Coordinates of C-alpha atoms in Angstrom, one line a residue:
X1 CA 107.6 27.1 -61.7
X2 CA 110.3 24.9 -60.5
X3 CA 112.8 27.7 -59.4
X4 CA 113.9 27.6 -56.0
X5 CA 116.3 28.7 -53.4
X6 CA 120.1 27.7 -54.1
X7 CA 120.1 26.7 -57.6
X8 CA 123.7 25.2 -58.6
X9 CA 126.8 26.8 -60.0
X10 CA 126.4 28.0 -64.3
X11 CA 129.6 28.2 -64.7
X12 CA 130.8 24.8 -63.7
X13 CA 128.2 23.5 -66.8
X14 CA 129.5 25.7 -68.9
X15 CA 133.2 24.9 -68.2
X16 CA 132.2 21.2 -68.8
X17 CA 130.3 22.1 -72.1
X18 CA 133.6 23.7 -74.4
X19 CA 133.6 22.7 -77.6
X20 CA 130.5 20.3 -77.8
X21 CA 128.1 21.6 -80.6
X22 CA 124.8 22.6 -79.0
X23 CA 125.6 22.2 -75.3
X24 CA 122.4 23.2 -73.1
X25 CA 123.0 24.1 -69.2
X26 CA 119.7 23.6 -68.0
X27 CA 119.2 25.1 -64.4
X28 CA 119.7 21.9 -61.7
X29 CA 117.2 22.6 -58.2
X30 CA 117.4 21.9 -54.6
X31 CA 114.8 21.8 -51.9
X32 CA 114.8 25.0 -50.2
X33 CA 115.7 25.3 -46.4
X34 CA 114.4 28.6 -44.9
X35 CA 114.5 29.7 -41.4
X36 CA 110.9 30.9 -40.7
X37 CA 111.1 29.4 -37.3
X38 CA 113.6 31.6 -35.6
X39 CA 112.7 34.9 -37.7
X40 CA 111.2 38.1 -35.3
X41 CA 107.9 39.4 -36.2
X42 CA 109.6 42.6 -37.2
X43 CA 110.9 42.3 -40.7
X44 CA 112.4 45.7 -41.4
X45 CA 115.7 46.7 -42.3
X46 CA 116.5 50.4 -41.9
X47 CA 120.0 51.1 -44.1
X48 CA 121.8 54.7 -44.7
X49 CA 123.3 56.0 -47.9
X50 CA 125.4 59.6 -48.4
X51 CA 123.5 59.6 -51.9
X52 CA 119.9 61.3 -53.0
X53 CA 118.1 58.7 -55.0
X54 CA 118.2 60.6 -58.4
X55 CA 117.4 58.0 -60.8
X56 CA 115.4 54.5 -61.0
X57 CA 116.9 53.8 -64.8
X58 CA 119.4 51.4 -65.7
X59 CA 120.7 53.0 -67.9
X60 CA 121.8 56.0 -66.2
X61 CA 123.8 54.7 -63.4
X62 CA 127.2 53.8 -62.7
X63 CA 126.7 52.8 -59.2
X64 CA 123.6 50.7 -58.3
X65 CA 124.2 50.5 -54.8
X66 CA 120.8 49.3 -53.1
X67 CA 119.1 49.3 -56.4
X68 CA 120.3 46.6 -57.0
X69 CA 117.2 44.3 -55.5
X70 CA 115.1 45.8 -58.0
X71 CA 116.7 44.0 -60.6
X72 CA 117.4 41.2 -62.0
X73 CA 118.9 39.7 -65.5
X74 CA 119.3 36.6 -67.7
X75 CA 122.1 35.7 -64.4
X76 CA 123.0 36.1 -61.0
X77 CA 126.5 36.5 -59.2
X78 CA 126.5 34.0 -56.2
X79 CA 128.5 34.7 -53.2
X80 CA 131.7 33.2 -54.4
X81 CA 132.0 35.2 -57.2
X82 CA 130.7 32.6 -59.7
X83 CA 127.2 32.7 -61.9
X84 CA 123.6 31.1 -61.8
X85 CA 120.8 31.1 -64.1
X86 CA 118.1 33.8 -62.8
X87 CA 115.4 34.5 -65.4
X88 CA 117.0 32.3 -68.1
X89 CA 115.4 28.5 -67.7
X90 CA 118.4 27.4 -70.0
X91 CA 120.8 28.8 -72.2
X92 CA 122.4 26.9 -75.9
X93 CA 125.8 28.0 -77.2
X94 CA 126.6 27.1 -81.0
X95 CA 129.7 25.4 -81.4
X96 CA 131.9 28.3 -82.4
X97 CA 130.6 29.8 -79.0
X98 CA 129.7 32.7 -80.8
X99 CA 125.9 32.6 -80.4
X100 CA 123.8 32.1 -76.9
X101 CA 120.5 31.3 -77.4
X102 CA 118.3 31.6 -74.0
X103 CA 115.1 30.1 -72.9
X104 CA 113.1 32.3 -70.4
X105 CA 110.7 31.0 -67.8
X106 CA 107.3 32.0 -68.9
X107 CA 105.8 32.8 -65.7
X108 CA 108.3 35.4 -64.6
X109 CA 106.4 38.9 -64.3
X110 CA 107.3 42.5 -63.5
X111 CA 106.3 44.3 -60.2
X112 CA 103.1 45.7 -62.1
X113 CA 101.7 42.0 -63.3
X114 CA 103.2 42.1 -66.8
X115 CA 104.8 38.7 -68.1
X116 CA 108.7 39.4 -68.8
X117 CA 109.6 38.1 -72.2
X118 CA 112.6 38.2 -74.2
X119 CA 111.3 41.3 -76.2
X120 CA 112.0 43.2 -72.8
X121 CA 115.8 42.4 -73.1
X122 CA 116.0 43.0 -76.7
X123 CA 114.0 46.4 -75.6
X124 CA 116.6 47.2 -72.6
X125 CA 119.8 46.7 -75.2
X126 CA 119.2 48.1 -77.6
X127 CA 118.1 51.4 -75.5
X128 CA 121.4 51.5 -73.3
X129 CA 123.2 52.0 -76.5
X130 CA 120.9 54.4 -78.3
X131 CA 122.0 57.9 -78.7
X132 CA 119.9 59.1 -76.8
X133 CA 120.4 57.1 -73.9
X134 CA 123.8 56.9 -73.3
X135 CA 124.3 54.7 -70.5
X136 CA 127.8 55.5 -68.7
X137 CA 129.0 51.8 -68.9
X138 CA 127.8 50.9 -72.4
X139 CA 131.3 50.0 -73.1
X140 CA 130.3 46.4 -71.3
X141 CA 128.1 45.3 -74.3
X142 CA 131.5 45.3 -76.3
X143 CA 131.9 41.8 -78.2
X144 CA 127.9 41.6 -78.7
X145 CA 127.6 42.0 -82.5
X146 CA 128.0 45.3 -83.8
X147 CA 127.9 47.0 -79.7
X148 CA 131.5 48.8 -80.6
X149 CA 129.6 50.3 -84.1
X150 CA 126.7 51.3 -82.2
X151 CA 128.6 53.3 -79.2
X152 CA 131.3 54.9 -82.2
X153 CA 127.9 56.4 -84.3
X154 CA 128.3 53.9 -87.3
X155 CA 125.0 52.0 -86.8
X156 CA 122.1 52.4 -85.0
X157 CA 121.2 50.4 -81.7
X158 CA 118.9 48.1 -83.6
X159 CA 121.7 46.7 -85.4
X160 CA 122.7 45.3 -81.9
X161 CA 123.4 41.4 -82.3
X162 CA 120.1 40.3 -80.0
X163 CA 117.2 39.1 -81.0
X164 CA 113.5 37.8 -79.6
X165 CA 112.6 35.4 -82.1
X166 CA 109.8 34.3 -80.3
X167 CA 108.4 35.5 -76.8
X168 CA 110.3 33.3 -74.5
X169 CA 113.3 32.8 -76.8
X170 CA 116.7 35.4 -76.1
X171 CA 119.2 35.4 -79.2
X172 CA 122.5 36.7 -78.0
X173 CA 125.2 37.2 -81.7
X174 CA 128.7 37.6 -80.9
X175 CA 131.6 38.8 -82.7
X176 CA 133.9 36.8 -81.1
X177 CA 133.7 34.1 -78.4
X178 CA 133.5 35.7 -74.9
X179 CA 134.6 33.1 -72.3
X180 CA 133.5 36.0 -69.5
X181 CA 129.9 36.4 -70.9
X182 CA 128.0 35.0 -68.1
X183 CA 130.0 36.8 -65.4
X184 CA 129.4 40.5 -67.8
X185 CA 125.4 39.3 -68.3
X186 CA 125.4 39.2 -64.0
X187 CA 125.7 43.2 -63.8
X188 CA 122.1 45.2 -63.6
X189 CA 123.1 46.6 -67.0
X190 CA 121.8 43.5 -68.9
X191 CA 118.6 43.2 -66.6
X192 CA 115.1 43.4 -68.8
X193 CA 113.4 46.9 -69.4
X194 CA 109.4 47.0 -69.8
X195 CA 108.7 49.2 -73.3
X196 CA 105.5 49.3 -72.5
X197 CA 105.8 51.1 -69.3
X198 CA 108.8 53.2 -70.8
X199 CA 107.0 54.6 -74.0
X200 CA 103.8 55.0 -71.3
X201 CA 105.6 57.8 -69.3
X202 CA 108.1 58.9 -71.8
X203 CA 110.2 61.6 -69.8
X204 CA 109.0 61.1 -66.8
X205 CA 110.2 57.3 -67.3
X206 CA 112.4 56.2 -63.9
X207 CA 112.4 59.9 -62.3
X208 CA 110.3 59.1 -59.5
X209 CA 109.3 55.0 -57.9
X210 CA 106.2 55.7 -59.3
X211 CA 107.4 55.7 -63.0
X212 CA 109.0 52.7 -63.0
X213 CA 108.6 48.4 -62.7
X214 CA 110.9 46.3 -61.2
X215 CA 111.8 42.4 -62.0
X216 CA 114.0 41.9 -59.2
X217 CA 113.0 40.9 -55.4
X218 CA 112.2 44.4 -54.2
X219 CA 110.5 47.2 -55.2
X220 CA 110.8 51.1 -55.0
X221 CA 107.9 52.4 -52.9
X222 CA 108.1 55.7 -51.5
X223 CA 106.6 58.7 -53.2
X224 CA 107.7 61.4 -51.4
X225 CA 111.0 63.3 -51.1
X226 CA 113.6 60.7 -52.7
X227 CA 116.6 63.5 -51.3
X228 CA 115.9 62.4 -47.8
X229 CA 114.2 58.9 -47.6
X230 CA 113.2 56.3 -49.6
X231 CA 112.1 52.6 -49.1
X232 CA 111.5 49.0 -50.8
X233 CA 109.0 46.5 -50.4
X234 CA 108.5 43.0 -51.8
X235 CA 107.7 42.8 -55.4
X236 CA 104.0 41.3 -55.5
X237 CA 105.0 39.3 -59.0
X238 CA 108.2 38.3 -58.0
X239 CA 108.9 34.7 -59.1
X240 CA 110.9 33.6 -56.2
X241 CA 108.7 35.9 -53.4
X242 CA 108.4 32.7 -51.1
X243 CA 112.0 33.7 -50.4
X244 CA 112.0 37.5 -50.1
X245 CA 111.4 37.7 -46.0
X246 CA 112.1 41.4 -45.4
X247 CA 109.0 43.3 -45.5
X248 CA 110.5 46.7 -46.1
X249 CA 113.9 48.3 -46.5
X250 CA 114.3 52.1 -45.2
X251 CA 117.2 53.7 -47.1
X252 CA 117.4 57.1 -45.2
X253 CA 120.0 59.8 -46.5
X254 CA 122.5 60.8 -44.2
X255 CA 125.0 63.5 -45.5
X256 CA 126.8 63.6 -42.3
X257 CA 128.5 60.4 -40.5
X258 CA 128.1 61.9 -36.7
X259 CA 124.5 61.8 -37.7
X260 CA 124.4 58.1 -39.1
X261 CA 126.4 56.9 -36.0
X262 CA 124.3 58.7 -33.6
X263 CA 121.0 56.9 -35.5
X264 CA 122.8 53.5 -35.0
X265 CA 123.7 54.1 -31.7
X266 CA 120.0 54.6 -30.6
X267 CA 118.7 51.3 -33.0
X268 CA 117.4 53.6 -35.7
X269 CA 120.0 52.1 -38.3
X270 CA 121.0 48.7 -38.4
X271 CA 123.9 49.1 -40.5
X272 CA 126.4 51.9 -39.8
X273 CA 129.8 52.9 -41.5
X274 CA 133.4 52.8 -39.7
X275 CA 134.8 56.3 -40.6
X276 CA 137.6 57.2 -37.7
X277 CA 140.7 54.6 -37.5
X278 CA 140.1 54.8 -33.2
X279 CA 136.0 53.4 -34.3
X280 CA 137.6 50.6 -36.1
X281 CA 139.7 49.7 -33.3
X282 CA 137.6 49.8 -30.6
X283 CA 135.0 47.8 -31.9
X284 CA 137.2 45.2 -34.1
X285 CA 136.9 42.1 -31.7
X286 CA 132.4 42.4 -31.5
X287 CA 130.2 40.8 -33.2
X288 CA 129.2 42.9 -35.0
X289 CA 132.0 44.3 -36.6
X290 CA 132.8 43.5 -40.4
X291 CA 135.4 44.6 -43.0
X292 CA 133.9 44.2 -46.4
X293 CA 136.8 44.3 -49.5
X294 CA 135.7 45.2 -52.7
X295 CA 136.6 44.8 -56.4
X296 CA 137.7 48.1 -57.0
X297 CA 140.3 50.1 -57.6
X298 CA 141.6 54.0 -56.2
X299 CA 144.0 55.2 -58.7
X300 CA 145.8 58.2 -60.5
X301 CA 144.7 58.9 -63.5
X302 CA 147.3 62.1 -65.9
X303 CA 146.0 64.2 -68.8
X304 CA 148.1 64.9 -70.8
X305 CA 146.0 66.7 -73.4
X306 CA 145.3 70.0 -71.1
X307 CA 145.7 73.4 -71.6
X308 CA 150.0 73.4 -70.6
X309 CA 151.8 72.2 -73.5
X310 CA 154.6 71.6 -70.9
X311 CA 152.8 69.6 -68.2
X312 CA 151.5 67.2 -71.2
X313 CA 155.1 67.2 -72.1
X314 CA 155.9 65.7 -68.9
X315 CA 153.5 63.6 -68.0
X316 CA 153.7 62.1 -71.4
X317 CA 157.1 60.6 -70.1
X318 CA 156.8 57.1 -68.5
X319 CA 159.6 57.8 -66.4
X320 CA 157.3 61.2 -64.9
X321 CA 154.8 58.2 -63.9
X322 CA 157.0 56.1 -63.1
X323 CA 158.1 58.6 -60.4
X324 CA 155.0 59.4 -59.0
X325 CA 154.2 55.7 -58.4
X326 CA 157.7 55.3 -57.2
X327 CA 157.0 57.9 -54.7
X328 CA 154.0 56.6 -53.1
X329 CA 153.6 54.8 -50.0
X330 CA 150.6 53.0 -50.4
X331 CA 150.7 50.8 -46.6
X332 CA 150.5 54.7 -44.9
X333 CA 148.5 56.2 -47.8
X334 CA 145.7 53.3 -46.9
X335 CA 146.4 53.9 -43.3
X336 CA 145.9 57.4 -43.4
X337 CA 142.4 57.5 -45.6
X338 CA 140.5 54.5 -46.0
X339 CA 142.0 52.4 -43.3
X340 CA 144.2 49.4 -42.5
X341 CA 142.0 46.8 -44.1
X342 CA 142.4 48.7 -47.2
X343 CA 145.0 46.6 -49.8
X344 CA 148.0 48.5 -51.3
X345 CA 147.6 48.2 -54.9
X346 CA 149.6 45.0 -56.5
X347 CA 148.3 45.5 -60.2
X348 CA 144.9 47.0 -61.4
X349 CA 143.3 44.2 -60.8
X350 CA 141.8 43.6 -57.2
X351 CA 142.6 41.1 -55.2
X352 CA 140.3 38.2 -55.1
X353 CA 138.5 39.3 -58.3
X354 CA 139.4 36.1 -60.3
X355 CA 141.5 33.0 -59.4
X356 CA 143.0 30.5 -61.8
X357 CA 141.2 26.9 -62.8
X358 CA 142.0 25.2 -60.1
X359 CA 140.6 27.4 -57.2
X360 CA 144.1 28.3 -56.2
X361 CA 146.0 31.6 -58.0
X362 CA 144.5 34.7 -57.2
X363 CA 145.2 36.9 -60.2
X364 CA 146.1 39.6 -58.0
X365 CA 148.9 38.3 -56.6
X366 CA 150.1 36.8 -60.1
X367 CA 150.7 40.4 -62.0
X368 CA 154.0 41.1 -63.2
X369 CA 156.0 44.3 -62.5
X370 CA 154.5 44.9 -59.3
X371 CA 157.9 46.7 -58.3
X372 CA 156.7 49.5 -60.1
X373 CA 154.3 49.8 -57.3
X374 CA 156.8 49.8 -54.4
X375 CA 157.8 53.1 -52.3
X376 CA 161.5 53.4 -53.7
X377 CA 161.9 57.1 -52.8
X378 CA 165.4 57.5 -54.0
X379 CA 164.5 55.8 -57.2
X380 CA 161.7 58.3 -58.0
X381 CA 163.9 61.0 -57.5
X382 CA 166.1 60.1 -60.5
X383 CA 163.7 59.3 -62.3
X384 CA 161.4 63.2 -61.5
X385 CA 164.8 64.3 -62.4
X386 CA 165.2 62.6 -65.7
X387 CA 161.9 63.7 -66.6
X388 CA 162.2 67.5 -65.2
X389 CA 165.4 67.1 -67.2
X390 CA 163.8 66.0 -70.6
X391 CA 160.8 68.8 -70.4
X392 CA 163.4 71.3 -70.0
X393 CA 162.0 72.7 -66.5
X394 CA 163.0 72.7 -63.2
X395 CA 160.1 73.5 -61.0
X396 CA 155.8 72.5 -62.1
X397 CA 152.9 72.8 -60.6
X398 CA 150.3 70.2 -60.9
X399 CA 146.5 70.2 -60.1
X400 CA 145.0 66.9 -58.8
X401 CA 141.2 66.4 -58.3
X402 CA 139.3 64.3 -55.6
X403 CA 135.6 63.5 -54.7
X404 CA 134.0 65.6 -52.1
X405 CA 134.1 62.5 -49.5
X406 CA 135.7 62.0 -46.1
X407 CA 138.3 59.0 -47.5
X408 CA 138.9 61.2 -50.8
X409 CA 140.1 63.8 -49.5
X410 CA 142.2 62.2 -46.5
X411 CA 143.9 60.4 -49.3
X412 CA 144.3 63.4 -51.2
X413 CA 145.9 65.6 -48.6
X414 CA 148.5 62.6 -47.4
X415 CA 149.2 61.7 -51.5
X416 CA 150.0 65.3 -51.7
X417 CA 152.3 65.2 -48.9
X418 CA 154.2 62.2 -49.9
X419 CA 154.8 63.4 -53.6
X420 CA 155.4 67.1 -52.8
X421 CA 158.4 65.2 -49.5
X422 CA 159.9 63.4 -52.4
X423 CA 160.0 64.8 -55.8
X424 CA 162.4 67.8 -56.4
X425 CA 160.8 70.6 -57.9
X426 CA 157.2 69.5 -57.7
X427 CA 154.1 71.8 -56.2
X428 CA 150.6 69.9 -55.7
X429 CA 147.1 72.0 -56.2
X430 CA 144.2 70.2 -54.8
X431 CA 140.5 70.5 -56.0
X432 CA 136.9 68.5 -55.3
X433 CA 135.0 67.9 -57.2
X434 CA 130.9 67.1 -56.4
X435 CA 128.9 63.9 -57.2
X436 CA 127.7 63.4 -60.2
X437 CA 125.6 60.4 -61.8
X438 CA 128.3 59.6 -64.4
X439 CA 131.5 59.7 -62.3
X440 CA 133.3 58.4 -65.5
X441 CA 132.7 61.6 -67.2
X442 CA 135.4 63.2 -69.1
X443 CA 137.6 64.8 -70.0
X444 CA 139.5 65.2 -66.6
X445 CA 139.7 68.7 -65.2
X446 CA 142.9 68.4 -63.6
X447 CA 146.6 67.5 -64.4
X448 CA 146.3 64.0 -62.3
X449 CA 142.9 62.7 -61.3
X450 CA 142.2 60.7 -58.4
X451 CA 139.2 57.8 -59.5
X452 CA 137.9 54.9 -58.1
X453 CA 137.4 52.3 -60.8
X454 CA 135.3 49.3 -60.4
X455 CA 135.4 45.7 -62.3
X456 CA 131.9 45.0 -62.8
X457 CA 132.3 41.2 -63.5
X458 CA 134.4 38.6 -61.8
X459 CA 137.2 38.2 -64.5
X460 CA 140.9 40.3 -64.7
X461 CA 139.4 41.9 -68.5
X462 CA 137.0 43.7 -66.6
X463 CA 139.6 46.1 -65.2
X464 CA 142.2 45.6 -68.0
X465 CA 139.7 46.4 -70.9
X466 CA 138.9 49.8 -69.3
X467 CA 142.6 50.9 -70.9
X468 CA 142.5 49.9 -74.1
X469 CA 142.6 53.1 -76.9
X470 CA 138.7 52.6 -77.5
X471 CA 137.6 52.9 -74.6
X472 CA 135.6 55.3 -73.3
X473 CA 136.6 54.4 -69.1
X474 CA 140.1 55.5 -70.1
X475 CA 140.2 59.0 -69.7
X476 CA 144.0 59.6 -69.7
X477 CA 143.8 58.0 -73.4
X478 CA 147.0 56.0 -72.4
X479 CA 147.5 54.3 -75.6
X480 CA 149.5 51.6 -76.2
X481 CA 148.9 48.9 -79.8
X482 CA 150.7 45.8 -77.8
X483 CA 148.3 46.2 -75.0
X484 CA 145.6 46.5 -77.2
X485 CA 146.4 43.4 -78.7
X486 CA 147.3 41.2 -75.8
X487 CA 143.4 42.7 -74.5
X488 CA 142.1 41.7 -77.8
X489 CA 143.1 38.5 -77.7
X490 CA 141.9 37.4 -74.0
X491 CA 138.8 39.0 -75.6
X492 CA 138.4 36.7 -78.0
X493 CA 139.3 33.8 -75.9
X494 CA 136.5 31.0 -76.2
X495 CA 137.3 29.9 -72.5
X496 CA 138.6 30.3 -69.2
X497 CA 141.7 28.2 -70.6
X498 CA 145.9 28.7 -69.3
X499 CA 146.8 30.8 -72.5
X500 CA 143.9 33.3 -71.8
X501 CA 145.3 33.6 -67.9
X502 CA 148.8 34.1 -69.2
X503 CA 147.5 36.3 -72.0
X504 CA 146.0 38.7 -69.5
X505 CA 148.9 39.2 -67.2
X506 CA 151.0 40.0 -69.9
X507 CA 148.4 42.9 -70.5
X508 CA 148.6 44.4 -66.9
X509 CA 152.5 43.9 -67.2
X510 CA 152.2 46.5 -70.1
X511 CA 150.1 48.7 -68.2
X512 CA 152.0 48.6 -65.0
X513 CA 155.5 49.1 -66.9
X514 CA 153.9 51.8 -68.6
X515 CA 152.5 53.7 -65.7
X516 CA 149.7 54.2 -67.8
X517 CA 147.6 54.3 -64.8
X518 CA 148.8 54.5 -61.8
X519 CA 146.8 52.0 -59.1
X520 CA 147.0 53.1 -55.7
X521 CA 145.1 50.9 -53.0
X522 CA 142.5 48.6 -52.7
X523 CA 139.8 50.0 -50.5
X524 CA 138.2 47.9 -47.4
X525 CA 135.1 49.1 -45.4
X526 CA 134.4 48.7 -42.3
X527 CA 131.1 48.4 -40.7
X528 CA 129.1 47.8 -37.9
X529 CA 126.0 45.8 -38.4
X530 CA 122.7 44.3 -36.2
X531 CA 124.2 41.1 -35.5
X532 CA 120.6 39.2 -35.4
X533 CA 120.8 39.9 -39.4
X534 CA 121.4 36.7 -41.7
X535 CA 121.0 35.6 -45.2
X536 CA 122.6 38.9 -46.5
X537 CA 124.9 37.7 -49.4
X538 CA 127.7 40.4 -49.6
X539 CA 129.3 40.4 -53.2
X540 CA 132.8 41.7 -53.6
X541 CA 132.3 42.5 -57.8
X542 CA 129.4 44.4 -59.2
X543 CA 127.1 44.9 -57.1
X544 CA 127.5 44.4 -53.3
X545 CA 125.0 44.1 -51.1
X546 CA 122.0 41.1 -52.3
X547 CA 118.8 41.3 -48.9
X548 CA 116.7 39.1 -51.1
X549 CA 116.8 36.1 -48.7
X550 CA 117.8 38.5 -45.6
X551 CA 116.2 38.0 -42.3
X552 CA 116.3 38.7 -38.5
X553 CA 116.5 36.2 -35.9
X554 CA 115.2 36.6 -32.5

């Protein structure tokens, strides 16, 4: 197979190919350039997580987390943010961009020695949007033919616009041309799924490393308790396995951060979390100190369907959320929870999530109304008043929920604080809530609701189509029919063009004058990691962490 190491860029091909009838990107090669000569003996990375491993499926997941080295689809995200063929040879697009057709390499296999064919995407689809599958993020297969039929009940998953037509030959209908395709077809979501071994263990399907196949560079090995330990190993079949040089991954489970930092400390862990602001200080200017951004989101979510006809009556106002987000300071809410290399919120969109043509505007930076955003204390007290004023009360309560996490509930407590300091009137209840494998899960509990939302692809829609009426991320059901429209339209968008840009920050001006979420900061980690690590490619969208060409140096 002539697939190696550092293939170059999709997208650029695909950028060049818009509006040429049958334009073919066919994957271009390099000669690889590995390090072999300066790698230790030892190969093993030993990694900590605050999560059980409670699933191997797909389809269940919201986060993938380490997971995702076990799989891999039609693309791959690159470093930058960009896309590159994986297990697609080549792809065609029709000249109404409205059909991909994808050539697989036919000597890809699963961990197990089956050959991966396009039956096994067709297989994987179709199943996330079953019934009886209901895979938390199904909302991403939106634009495939007939996916927003499927997920609303009015035609079964087999109706789903993809097709195998011949064993090595992916048919991809859409109902609209979807400039952001590649970068959606990058998350795990879209990887294959082997019927075979599915139907073969039925239930017990992806419940335990020994019920499942993998197509990516690693493997699930362990067998024992999952709850406290698990590991990963190279995958035997794995096309590119000349370039896999870890020869296991140790994922222990570590509930409490002392005990993490203590396993660090004494080389057990080479990979360690930043929790405490005096940790991130002290060891800032070493080596191996790193602050990873990423593409996502913490924001304030408001029901206003719950059980006090007067508290939906309020939060119902846009000048109510106006006032909240008025009353926020997001610089010492970041400070005081996730940290200083946190971002206060400019928009929903993250920054560095998407840049314009030219390499240059970060979307981020571009999004309109971002003075609804800023800490203008006395202006959020006119405009609590206004609202208290409207509802015909003087005093409310309101409940807001957090996860049951260090940086949750540090952001809870101060958020409390600051909107109890400066809105007349106004009494804050805080609950937890536990994890859960569908964190997306409605309806919310709790009066305001504090998420973390993720884009999932490198493009602005992937945050901005969460809000829309129909879908299923946006559990406030803000509504809004000229958002909806100017979302619709970047949607349909048949490329990456000045319009389509333009289109999309008229959206998040909607949704930021609106208040119909309220973004709050842009969480940064901090970590401390073995410094003779290298090749790790750290992604800021989807998922983050890639070890398939990791290694140690002496």
């Amino acid at each position: 197979m002539n697939k190696l190491k550092h293939w170059g860029t999709f997208l650029i091909g695909l950028l060049l190919c818009v509006g040429l009838t049958g334009c073919t990107v066919v994957q271009e090669t390099v000669s690889p350039s590995d390090s072999k000569g300066v790698m230790t003996k030892n190969q093993v990375l030993n990694l900590s997580t605050s999560h059980p491993l409670t699933t191997l499926d797909a389809d269940k997941m919201t986060q993938f987390g380490r997971l995702n080295n076990t799989i891999e689809g039609l693309f791959s995200a690159t470093g930058d943010g960009q896309t590159e063929l994986a297990l697609a040879k080549k792809v065609t697009l029709n000249k109404a961009r409205t059909t991909y057709t994808f050539t697989l390499w036919k000597d890809s296999y699963w961990s197990n020695g089956d050959l991966i064919t396009a039956k096994d995407f067709v297989y994987s689809w179709q199943r996330a949007l079953s019934p009886q599958t209901k895979a938390p993020d199904a909302d991403l297969f939106v634009g495939i033919h007939n996916a927003r039929k499927i997920i609303d009940g009015r035609l079964p998953a087999t109706q789903l616009g993809v097709s195998a037509p011949s064993k090595f030959k992916l048919v991809v209908h859409l109902d609209h041309p979807m400039a952001e395709l590649p970068q959606r077809l990058t998350y795990p979501l879209f990887g294959p799924q082997n019927e075979r071994i599915a139907k073969k263990f039925g239930k017990r399907y992806a419940t335990k490393p020994q019920y499942q196949v993998y197509a990516g560079p690693f493997m699930v090995a362990t067998t024992g308790n999952t709850k406290t330990h698990w590991h990963m190993v190279p995958n035997p079949h794995y096309w590119d396995r000349d370039h896999v040089y870890l020869s296991r991954i140790n994922v222990n489970v570590y509930r409490n951060p002392k005990k993490s930092w203590h396993a660090y400390q004494s080389g057990d862990l080479d990979e360690v979390r930043l929790w405490s602001q005096s940790n991130m200080k002290s060891y800032e200017k070493q080596a191996a100190y790193t602050a990873r951004p990423y593409s996502k989101m913490v924001l304030l979510a408001y029901r206003t369907t719950g059980k006090s006809s007067t508290v939906n009556q309020l939060l119902q106002q846009k000048a109510a959320r106006l006032a909240i987000s008025h009353a926020v300071n997001r610089e010492k809410l970041a400070q005081a929870s996730y940290g200083s290399t946190s971002l206060p919120a400019q928009g929903i969109v993250p920054a560095g999530l998407s840049r314009g043509q030219r390499g240059t505007a970060d979307f981020a930076a571009a999004q309109p109304n971002q003075k609804t955003l800023a800490y203008q204390p006395q202006l959020a007290k006119k405009e609590w008043q206004a609202a208290l004023k409207a509802t015909g009360i003087k005093h409310v309560t309101l409940s807001v929920s957090y996860l049951d996490a260090i940086n949750s509930e540090k952001l809870a407590k101060k958020l409390q604080q600051q909107l109890e300091a400066t809105l007349p009137g106004l009494t804050i209840t805080l609950k937890h809530r536990g994890w859960v494998i569908d964190e997306q899960a409605g309806p919310l509990e709790t009066d305001l609701t504090i998420l973390t939302q993720r884009a999932q692809y490198a493009d602005p829609l992937a945050m901005l189509a969460l809000y829309t009426s129909s879908s299923t991320a946006n559990l406030g059901h803000w509504s809004n029919p000229t958002y909806d429209s100017l979302v619709a339209e970047a949607s349909n968008a048949p490329s990456f063009n000045a319009h389509r840009w333009q289109t999309l920050l008229k959206a998040d001006g909607v949704l930021m004058a609106q208040q119909g979420v309220t973004p709050l900061l842009q969480p940064a980690s901090t970590y401390l990691i073995n410094p003779k690590l290298n090749g790790v490619q750290y992604n800021t969208v989807g998922t983050q962490s890639n070890f398939k060409e990791a290694y140690f140096v002496k």
